[in-house]
PDB file of C-alpha atoms and ligand atoms in Angstrom:
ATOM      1  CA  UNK A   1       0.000   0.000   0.000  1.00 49.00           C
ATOM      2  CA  UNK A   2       0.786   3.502  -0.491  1.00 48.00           C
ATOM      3  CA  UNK A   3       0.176   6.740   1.126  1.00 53.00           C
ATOM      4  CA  UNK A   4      -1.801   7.340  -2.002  1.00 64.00           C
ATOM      5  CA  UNK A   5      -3.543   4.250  -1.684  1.00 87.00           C
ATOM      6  CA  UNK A   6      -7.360   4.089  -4.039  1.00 91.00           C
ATOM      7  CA  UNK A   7     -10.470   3.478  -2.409  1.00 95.00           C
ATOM      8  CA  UNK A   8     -13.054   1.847  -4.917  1.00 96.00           C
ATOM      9  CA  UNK A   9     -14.995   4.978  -4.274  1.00 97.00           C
ATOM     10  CA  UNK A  10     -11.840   7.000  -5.995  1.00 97.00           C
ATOM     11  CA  UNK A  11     -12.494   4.896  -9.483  1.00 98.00           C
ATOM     12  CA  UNK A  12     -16.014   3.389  -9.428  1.00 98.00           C
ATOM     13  CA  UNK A  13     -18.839   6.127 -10.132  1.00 98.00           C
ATOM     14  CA  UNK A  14     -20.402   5.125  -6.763  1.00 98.00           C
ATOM     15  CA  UNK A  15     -23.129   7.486  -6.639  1.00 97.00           C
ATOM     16  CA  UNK A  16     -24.637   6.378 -10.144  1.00 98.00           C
ATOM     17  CA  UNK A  17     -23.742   2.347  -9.496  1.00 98.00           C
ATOM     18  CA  UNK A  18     -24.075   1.350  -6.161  1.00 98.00           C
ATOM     19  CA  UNK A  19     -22.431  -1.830  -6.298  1.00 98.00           C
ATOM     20  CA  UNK A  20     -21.031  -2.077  -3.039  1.00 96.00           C
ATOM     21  CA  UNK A  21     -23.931  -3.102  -1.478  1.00 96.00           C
ATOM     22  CA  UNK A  22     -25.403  -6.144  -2.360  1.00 95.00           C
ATOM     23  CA  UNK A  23     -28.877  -5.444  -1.540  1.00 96.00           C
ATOM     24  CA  UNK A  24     -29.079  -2.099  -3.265  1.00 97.00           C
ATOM     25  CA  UNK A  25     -32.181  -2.024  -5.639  1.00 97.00           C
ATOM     26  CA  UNK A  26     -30.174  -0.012  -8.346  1.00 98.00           C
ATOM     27  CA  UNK A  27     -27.390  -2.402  -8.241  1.00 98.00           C
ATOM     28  CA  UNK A  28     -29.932  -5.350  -9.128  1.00 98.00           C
ATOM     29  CA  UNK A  29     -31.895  -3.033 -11.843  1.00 98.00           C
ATOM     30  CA  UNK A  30     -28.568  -2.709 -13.844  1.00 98.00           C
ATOM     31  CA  UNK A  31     -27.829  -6.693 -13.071  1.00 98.00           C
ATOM     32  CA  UNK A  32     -30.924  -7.082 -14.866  1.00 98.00           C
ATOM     33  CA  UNK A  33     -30.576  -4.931 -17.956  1.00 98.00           C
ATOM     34  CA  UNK A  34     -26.950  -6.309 -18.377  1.00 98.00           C
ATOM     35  CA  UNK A  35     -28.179  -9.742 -18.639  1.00 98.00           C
ATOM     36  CA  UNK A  36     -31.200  -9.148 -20.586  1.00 98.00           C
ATOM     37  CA  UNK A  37     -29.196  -7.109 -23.013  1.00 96.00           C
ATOM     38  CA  UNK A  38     -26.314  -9.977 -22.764  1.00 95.00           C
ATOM     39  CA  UNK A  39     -28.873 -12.451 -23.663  1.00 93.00           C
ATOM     40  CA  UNK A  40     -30.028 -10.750 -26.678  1.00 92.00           C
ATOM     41  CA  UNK A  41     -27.321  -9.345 -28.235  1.00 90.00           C
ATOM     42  CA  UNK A  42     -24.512 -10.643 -26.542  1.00 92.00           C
ATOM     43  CA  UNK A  43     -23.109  -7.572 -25.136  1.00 95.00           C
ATOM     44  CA  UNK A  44     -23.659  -4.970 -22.681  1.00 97.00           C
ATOM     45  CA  UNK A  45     -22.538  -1.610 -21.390  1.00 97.00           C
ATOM     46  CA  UNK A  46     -22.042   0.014 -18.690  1.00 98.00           C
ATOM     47  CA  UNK A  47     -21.581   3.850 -19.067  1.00 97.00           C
ATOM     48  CA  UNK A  48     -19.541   6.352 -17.074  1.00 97.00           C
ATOM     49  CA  UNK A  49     -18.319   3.725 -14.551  1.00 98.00           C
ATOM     50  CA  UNK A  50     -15.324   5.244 -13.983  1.00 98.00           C
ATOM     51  CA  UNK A  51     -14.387   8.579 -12.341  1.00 97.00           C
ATOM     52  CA  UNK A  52     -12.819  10.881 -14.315  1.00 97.00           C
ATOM     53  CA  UNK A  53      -9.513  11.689 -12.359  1.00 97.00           C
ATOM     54  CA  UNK A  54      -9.483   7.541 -12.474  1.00 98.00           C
ATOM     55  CA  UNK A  55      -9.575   7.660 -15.852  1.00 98.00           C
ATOM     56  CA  UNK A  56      -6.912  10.160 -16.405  1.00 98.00           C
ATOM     57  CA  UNK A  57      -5.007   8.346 -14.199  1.00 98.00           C
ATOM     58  CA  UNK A  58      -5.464   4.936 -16.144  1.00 98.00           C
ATOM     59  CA  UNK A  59      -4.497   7.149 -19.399  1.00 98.00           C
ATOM     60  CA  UNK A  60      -1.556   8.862 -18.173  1.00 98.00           C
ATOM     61  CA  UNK A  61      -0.338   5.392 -16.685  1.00 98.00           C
ATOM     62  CA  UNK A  62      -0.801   3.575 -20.465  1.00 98.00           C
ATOM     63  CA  UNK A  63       0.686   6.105 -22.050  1.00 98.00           C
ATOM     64  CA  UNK A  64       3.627   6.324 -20.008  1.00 98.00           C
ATOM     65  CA  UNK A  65       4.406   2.271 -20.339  1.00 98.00           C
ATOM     66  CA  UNK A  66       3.316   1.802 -23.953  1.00 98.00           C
ATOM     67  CA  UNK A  67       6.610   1.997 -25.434  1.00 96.00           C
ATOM     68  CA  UNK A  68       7.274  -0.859 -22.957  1.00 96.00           C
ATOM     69  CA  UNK A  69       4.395  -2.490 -24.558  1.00 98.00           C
ATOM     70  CA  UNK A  70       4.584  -5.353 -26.836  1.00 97.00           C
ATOM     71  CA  UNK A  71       3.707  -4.935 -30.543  1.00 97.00           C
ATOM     72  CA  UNK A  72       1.688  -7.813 -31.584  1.00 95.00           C
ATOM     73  CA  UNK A  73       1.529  -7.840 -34.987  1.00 95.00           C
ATOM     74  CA  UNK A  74       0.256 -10.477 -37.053  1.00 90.00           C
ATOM     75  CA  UNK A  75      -1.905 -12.242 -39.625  1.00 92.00           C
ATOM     76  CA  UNK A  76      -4.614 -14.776 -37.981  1.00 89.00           C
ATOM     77  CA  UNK A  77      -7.432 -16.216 -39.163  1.00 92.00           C
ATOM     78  CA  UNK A  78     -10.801 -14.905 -37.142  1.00 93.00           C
ATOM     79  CA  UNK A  79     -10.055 -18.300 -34.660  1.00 91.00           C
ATOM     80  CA  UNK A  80      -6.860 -16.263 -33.617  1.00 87.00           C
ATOM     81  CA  UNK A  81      -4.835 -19.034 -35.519  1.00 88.00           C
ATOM     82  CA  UNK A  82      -1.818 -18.286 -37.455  1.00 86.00           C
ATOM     83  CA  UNK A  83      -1.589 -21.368 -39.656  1.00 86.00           C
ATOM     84  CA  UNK A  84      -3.362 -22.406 -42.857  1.00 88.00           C
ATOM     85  CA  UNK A  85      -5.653 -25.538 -43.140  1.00 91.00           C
ATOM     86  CA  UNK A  86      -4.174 -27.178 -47.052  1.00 92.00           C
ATOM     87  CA  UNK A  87      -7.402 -29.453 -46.478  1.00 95.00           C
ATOM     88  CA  UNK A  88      -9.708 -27.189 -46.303  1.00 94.00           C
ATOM     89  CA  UNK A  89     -10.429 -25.438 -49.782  1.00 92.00           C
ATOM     90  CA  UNK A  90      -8.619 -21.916 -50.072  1.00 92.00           C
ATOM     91  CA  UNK A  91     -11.839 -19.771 -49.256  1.00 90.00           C
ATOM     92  CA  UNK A  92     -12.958 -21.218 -46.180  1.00 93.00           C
ATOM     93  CA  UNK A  93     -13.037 -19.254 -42.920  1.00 94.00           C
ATOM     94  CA  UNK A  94     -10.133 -20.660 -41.295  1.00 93.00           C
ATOM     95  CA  UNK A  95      -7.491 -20.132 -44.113  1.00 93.00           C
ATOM     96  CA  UNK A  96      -9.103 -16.315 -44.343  1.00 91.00           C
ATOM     97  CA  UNK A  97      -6.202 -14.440 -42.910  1.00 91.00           C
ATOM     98  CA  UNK A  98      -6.549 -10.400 -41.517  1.00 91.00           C
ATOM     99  CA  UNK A  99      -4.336  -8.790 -39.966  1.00 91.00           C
ATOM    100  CA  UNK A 100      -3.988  -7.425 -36.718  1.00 95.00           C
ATOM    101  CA  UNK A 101      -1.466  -5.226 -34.686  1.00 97.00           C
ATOM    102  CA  UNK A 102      -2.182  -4.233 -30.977  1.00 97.00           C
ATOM    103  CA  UNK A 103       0.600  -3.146 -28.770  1.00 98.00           C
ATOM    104  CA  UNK A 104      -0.199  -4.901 -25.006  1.00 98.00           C
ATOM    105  CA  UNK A 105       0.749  -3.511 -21.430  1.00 98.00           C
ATOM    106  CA  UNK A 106       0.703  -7.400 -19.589  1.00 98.00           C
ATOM    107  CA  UNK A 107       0.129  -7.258 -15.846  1.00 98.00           C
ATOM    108  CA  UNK A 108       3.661  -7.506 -14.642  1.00 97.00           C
ATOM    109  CA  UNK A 109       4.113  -4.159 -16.262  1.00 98.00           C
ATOM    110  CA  UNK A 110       2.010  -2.816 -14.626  1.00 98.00           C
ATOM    111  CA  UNK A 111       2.603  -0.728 -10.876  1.00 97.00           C
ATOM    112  CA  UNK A 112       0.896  -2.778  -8.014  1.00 96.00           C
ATOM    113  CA  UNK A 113      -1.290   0.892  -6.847  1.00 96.00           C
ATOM    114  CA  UNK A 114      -2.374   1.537 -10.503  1.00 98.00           C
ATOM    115  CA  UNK A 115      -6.169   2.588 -10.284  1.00 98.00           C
ATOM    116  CA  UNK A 116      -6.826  -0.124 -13.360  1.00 98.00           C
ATOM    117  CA  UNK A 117      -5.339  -3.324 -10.887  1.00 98.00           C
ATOM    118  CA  UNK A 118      -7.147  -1.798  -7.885  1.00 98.00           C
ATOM    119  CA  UNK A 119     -10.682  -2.054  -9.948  1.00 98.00           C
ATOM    120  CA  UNK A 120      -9.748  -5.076 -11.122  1.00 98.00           C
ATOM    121  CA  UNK A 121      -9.069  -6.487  -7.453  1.00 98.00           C
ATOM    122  CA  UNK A 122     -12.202  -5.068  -6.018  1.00 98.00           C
ATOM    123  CA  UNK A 123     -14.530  -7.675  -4.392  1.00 97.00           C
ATOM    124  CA  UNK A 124     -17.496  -5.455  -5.865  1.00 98.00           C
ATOM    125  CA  UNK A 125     -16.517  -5.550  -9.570  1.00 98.00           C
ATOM    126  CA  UNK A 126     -15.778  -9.227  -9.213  1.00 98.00           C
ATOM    127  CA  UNK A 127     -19.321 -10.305  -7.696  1.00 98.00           C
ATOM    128  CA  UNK A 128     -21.339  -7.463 -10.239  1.00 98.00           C
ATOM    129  CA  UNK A 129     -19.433  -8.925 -12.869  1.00 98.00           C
ATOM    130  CA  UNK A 130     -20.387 -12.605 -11.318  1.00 98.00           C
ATOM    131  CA  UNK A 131     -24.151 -11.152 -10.822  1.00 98.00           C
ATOM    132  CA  UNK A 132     -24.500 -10.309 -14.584  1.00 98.00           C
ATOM    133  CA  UNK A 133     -22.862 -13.124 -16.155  1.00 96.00           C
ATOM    134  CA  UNK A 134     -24.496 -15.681 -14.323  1.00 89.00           C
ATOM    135  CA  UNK A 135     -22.573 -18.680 -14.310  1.00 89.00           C
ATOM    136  CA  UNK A 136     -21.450 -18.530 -10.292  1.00 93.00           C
ATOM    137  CA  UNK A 137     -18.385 -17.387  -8.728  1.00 96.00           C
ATOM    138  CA  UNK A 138     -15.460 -15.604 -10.210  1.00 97.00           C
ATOM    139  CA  UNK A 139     -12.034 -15.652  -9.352  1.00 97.00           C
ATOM    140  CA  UNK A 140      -9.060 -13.650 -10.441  1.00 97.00           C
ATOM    141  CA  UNK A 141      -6.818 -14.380 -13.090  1.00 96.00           C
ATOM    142  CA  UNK A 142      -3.339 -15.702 -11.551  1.00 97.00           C
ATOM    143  CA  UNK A 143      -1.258 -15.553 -14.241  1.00 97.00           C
ATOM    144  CA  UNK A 144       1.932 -13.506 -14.260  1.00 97.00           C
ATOM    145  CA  UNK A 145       0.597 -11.339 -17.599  1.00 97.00           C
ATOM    146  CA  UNK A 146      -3.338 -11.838 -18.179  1.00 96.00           C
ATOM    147  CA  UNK A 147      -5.280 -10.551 -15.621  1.00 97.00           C
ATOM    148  CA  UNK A 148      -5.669  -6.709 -16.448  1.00 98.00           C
ATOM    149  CA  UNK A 149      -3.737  -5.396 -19.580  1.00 98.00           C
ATOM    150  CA  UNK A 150      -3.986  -2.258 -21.017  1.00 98.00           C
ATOM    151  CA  UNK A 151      -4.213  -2.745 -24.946  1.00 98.00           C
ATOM    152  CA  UNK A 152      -3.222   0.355 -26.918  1.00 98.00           C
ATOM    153  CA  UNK A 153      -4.102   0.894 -30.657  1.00 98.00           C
ATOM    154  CA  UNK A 154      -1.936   3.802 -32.329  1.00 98.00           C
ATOM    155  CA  UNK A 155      -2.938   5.212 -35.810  1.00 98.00           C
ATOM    156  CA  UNK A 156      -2.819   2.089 -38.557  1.00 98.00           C
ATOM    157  CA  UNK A 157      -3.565  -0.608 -35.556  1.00 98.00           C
ATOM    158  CA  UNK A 158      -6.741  -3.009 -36.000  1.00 97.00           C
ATOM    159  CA  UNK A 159      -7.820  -6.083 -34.981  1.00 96.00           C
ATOM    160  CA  UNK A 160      -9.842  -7.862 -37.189  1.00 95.00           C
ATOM    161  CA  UNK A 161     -12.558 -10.234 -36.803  1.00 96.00           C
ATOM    162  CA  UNK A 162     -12.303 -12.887 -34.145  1.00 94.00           C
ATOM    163  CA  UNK A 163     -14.164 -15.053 -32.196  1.00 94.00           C
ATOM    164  CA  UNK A 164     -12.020 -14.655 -28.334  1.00 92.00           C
ATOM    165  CA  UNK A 165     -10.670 -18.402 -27.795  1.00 84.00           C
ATOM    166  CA  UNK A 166     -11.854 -20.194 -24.554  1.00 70.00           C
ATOM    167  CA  UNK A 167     -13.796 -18.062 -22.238  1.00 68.00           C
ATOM    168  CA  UNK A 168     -17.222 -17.867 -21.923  1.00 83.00           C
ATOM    169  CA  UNK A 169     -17.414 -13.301 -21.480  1.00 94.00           C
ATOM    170  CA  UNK A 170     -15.167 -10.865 -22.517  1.00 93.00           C
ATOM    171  CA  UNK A 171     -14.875  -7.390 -20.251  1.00 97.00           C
ATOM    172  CA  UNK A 172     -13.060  -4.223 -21.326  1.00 97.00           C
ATOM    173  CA  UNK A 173     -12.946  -0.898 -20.160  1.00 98.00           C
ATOM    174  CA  UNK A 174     -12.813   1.867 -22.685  1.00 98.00           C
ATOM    175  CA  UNK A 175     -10.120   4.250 -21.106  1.00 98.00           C
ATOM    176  CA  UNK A 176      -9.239   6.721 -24.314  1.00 98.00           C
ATOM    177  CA  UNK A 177     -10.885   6.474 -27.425  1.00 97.00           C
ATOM    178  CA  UNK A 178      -9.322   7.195 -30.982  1.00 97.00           C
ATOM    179  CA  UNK A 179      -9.494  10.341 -32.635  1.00 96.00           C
ATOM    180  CA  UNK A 180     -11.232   8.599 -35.604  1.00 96.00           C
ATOM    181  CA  UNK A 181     -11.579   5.049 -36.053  1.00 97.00           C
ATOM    182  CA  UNK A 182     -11.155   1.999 -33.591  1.00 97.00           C
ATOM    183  CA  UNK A 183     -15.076   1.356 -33.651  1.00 96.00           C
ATOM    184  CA  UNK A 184     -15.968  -2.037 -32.074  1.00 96.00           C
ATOM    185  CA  UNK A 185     -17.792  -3.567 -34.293  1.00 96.00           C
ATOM    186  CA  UNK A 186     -19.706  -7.171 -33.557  1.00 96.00           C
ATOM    187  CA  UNK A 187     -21.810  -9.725 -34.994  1.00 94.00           C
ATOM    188  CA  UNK A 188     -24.016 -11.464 -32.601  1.00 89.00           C
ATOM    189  CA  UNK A 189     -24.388 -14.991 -32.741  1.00 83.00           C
ATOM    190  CA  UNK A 190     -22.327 -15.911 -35.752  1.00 86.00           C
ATOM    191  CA  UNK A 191     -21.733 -19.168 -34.644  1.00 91.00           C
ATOM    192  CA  UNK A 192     -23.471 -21.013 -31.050  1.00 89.00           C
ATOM    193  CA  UNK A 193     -21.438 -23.789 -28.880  1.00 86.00           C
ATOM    194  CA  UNK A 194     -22.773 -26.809 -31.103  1.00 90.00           C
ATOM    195  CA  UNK A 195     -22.620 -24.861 -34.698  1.00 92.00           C
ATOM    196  CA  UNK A 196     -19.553 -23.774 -36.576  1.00 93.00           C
ATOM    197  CA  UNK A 197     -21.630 -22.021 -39.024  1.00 94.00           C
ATOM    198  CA  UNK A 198     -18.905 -21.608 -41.628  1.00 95.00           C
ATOM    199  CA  UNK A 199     -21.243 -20.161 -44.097  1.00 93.00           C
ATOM    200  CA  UNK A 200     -22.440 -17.235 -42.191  1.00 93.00           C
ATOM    201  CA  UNK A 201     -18.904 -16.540 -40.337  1.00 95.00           C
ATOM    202  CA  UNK A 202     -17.649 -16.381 -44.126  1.00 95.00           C
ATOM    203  CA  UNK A 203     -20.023 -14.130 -45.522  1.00 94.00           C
ATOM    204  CA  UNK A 204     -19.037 -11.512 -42.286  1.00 94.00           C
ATOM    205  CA  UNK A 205     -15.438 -12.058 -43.033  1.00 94.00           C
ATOM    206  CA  UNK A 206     -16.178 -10.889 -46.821  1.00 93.00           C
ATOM    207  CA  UNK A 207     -18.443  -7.870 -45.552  1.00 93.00           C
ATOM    208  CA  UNK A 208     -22.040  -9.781 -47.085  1.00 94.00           C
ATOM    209  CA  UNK A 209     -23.255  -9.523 -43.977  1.00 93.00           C
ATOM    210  CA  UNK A 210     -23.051  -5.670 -43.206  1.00 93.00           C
ATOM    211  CA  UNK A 211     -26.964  -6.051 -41.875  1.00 94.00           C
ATOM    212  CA  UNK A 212     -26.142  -8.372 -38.977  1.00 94.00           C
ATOM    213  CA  UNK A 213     -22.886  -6.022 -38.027  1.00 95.00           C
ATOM    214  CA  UNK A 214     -23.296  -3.730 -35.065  1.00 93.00           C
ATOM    215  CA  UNK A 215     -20.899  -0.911 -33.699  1.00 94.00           C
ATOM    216  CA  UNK A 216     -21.217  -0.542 -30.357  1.00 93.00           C
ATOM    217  CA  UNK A 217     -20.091   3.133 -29.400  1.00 82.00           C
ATOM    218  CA  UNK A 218     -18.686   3.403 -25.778  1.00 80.00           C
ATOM    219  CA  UNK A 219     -17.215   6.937 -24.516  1.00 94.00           C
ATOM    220  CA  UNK A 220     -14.547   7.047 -22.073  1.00 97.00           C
ATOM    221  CA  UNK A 221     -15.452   5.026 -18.613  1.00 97.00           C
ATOM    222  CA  UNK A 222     -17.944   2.553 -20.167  1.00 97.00           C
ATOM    223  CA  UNK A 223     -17.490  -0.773 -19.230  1.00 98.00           C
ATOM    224  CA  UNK A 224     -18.529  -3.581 -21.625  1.00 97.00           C
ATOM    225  CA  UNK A 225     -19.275  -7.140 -21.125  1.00 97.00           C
ATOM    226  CA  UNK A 226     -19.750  -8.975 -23.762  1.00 96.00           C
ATOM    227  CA  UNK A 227     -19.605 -12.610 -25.353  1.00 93.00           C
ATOM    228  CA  UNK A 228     -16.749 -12.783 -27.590  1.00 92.00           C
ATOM    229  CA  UNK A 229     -16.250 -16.449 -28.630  1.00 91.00           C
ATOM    230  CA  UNK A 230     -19.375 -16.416 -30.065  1.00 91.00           C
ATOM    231  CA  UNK A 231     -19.870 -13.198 -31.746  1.00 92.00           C
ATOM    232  CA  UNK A 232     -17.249 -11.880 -34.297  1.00 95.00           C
ATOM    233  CA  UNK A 233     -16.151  -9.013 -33.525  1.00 96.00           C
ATOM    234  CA  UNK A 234     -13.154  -6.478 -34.637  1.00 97.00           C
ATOM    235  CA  UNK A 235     -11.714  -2.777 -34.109  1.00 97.00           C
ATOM    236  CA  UNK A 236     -11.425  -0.997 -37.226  1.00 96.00           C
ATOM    237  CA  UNK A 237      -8.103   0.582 -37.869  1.00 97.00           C
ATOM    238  CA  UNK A 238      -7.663   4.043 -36.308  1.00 98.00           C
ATOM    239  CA  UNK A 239      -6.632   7.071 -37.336  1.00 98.00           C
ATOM    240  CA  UNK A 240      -4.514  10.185 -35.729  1.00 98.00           C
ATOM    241  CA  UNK A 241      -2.301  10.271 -33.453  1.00 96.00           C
ATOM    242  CA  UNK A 242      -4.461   9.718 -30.120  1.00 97.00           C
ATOM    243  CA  UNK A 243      -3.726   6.451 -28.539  1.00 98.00           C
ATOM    244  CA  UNK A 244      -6.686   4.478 -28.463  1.00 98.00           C
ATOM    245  CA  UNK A 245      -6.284   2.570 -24.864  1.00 98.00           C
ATOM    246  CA  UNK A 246      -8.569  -0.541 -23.612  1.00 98.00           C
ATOM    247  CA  UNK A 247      -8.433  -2.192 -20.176  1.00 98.00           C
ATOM    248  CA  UNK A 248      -8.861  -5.787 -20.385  1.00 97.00           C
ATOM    249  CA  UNK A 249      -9.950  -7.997 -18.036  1.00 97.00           C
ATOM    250  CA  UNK A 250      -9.941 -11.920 -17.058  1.00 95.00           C
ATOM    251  CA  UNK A 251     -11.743 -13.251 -14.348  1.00 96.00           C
ATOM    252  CA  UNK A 252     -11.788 -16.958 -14.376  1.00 94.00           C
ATOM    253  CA  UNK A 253     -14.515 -20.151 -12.836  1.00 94.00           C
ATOM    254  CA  UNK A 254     -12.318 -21.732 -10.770  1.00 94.00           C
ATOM    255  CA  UNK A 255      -9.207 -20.330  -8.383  1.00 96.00           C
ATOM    256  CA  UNK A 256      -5.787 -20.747  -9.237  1.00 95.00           C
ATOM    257  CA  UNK A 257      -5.868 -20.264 -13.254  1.00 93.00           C
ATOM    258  CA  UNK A 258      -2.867 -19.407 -15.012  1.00 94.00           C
ATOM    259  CA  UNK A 259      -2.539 -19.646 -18.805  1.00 91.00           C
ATOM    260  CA  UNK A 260       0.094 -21.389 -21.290  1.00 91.00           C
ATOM    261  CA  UNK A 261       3.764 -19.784 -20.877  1.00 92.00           C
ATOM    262  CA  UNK A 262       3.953 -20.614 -24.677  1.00 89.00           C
ATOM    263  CA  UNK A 263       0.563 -18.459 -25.590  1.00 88.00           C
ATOM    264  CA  UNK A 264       1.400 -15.510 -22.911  1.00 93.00           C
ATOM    265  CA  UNK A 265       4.804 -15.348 -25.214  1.00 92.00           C
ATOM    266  CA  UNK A 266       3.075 -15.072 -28.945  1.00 89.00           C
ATOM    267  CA  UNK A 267       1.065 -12.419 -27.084  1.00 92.00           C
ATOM    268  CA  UNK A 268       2.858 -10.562 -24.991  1.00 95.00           C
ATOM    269  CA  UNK A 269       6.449 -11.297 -25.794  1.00 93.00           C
ATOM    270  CA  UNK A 270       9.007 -13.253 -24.260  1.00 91.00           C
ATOM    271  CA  UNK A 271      10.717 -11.691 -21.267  1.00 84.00           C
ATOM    272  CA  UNK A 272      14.242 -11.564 -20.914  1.00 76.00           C
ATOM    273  CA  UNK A 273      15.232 -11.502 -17.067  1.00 60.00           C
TER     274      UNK A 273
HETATM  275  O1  LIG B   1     -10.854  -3.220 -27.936  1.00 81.23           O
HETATM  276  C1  LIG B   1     -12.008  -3.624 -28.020  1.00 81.23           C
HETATM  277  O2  LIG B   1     -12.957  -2.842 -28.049  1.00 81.23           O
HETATM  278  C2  LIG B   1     -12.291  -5.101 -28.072  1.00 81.23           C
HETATM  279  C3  LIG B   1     -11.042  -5.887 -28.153  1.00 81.23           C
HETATM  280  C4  LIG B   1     -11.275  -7.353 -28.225  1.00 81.23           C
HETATM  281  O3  LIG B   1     -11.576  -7.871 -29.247  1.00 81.23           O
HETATM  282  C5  LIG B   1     -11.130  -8.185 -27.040  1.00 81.23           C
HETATM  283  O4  LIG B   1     -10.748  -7.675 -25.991  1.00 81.23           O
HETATM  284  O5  LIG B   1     -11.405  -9.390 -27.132  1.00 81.23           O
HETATM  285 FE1  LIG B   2     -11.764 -10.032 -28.952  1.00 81.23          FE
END
């Protein structure tokens, strides 16, 4: 701890989210529009959950480690997959290759006080996050790199469309938006647990689906929660020289999860000490 130690009061917009207190009615009214909204389109959002001198503290903090940050650049397929499938004819979604270059700020980068590792510690966010989701208790991340990251796009960065690999929600904080470009951009159900649905995920990848795409604007301090290995979804490449910055999030099912040393080092780099 520090003398300047952060309450949860100091970066969660308390008076508009209650969250703190289980048995708050306002806390259960947003539980219930997150979930309805979750079930229907697969995403929600929670605007201005941050305070602003926590956001400008998350910003300042990103942009002072991002040329620490690792530049992940690479072409995937939309399964987050790097090699090509010679049995599979030439067309089909998994030997469709986009490109995508995000710089990331892992965890161990990251200062112990920072306001984003304090929200993502808080037993309040944890349990919301539990409460709208659904699926019982959440733990923290225990990996040395994954549990909050800040993910900064400069001007010419995208990702393009993926499914997320593995969990079941994906939550981000938007922090600092780009000066043009970097819209989210998702396509609900493209594909369920039991149903690849090649054709339809192939007609997003080519744009022949523009009716089913949705971009889901988020100013500074939303939070969004939303299920990613189910919905393709992408950030368009942005433009000027604002740093589009994310915080992202992993809160796991069971205690104790840390991911593959070999995966943490195609996405954040190896580390050298
Ligand atoms: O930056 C975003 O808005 C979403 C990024 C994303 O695809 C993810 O975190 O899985
Ligand atoms: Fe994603």
């Amino acid at each position: 701890m520090t003398e300047s130690a952060l309450n949860l009061g100091d970066i969660v917009n308390l008076d508009d989210y209650p969250i703190s207190d289980r048995s708050n009615r306002v806390r259960q009214t947003l539980i219930d529009r997150c979930r309805a909204d979750l079930e229907t389109s697969l995403c929600c959002v929670i605007p201005n959950f941050i305070q602003p001198s926590a956001l400008e503290a998350m910003a300042a903090e990103a942009i002072g480690l991002e040329k620490g940050a690792y530049h992940n650049n690479s072409l995937r397929n939309c399964y987050l997959h790097r090699a090509q499938d010679a049995s599979l004819p030439a067309d089909h979604p998994r030997n469709l290759q986009d490109r995508s270059s995000v710089r990331m700020i892992a965890y161990d980068q990251i200062p112990p006080a920072s306001p984003l590792k304090v929200f993502y510690h808080a037993d309040a966010v944890r349990e919301l996050v539990a409460d709208i989701v659904a699926q019982g208790e959440l733990f923290d991340n225990e990996d040395p790199y994954q549990p909050a990251n800040y993910v900064c796009y400069r001007d010419g960065d995208e990702s393009s469309w993926h499914f997320d690999a593995d969990n079941s929600f994906t939550m981000t904080l938007m922090v600092q938006p780009a000066e043009d470009g970097g819209d989210f951009e998702m396509s609900p159900n493209t594909r369920s647990n039991d149903d690849q649905n090649y054709q339809h995920v192939g007609q997003v990848l080519r744009g022949e689906r523009a009716d089913t795409v949705r971009s889901i604007g988020r100013e500074p301090g939303a939070l969004c929660i939303f299920r990613g290995c189910n919905a393709l979804h992408r950030v368009s490449p942005v433009h000027g020289n604002t740093l589009r910055i994310m915080g992202v999030f992993v809160y796991e099912f069971s205690p104790g999860l840390v991911g593959d040393p070999e995966v943490n080092a195609t996405i954040y780099g190896a580390r050298t000490q």
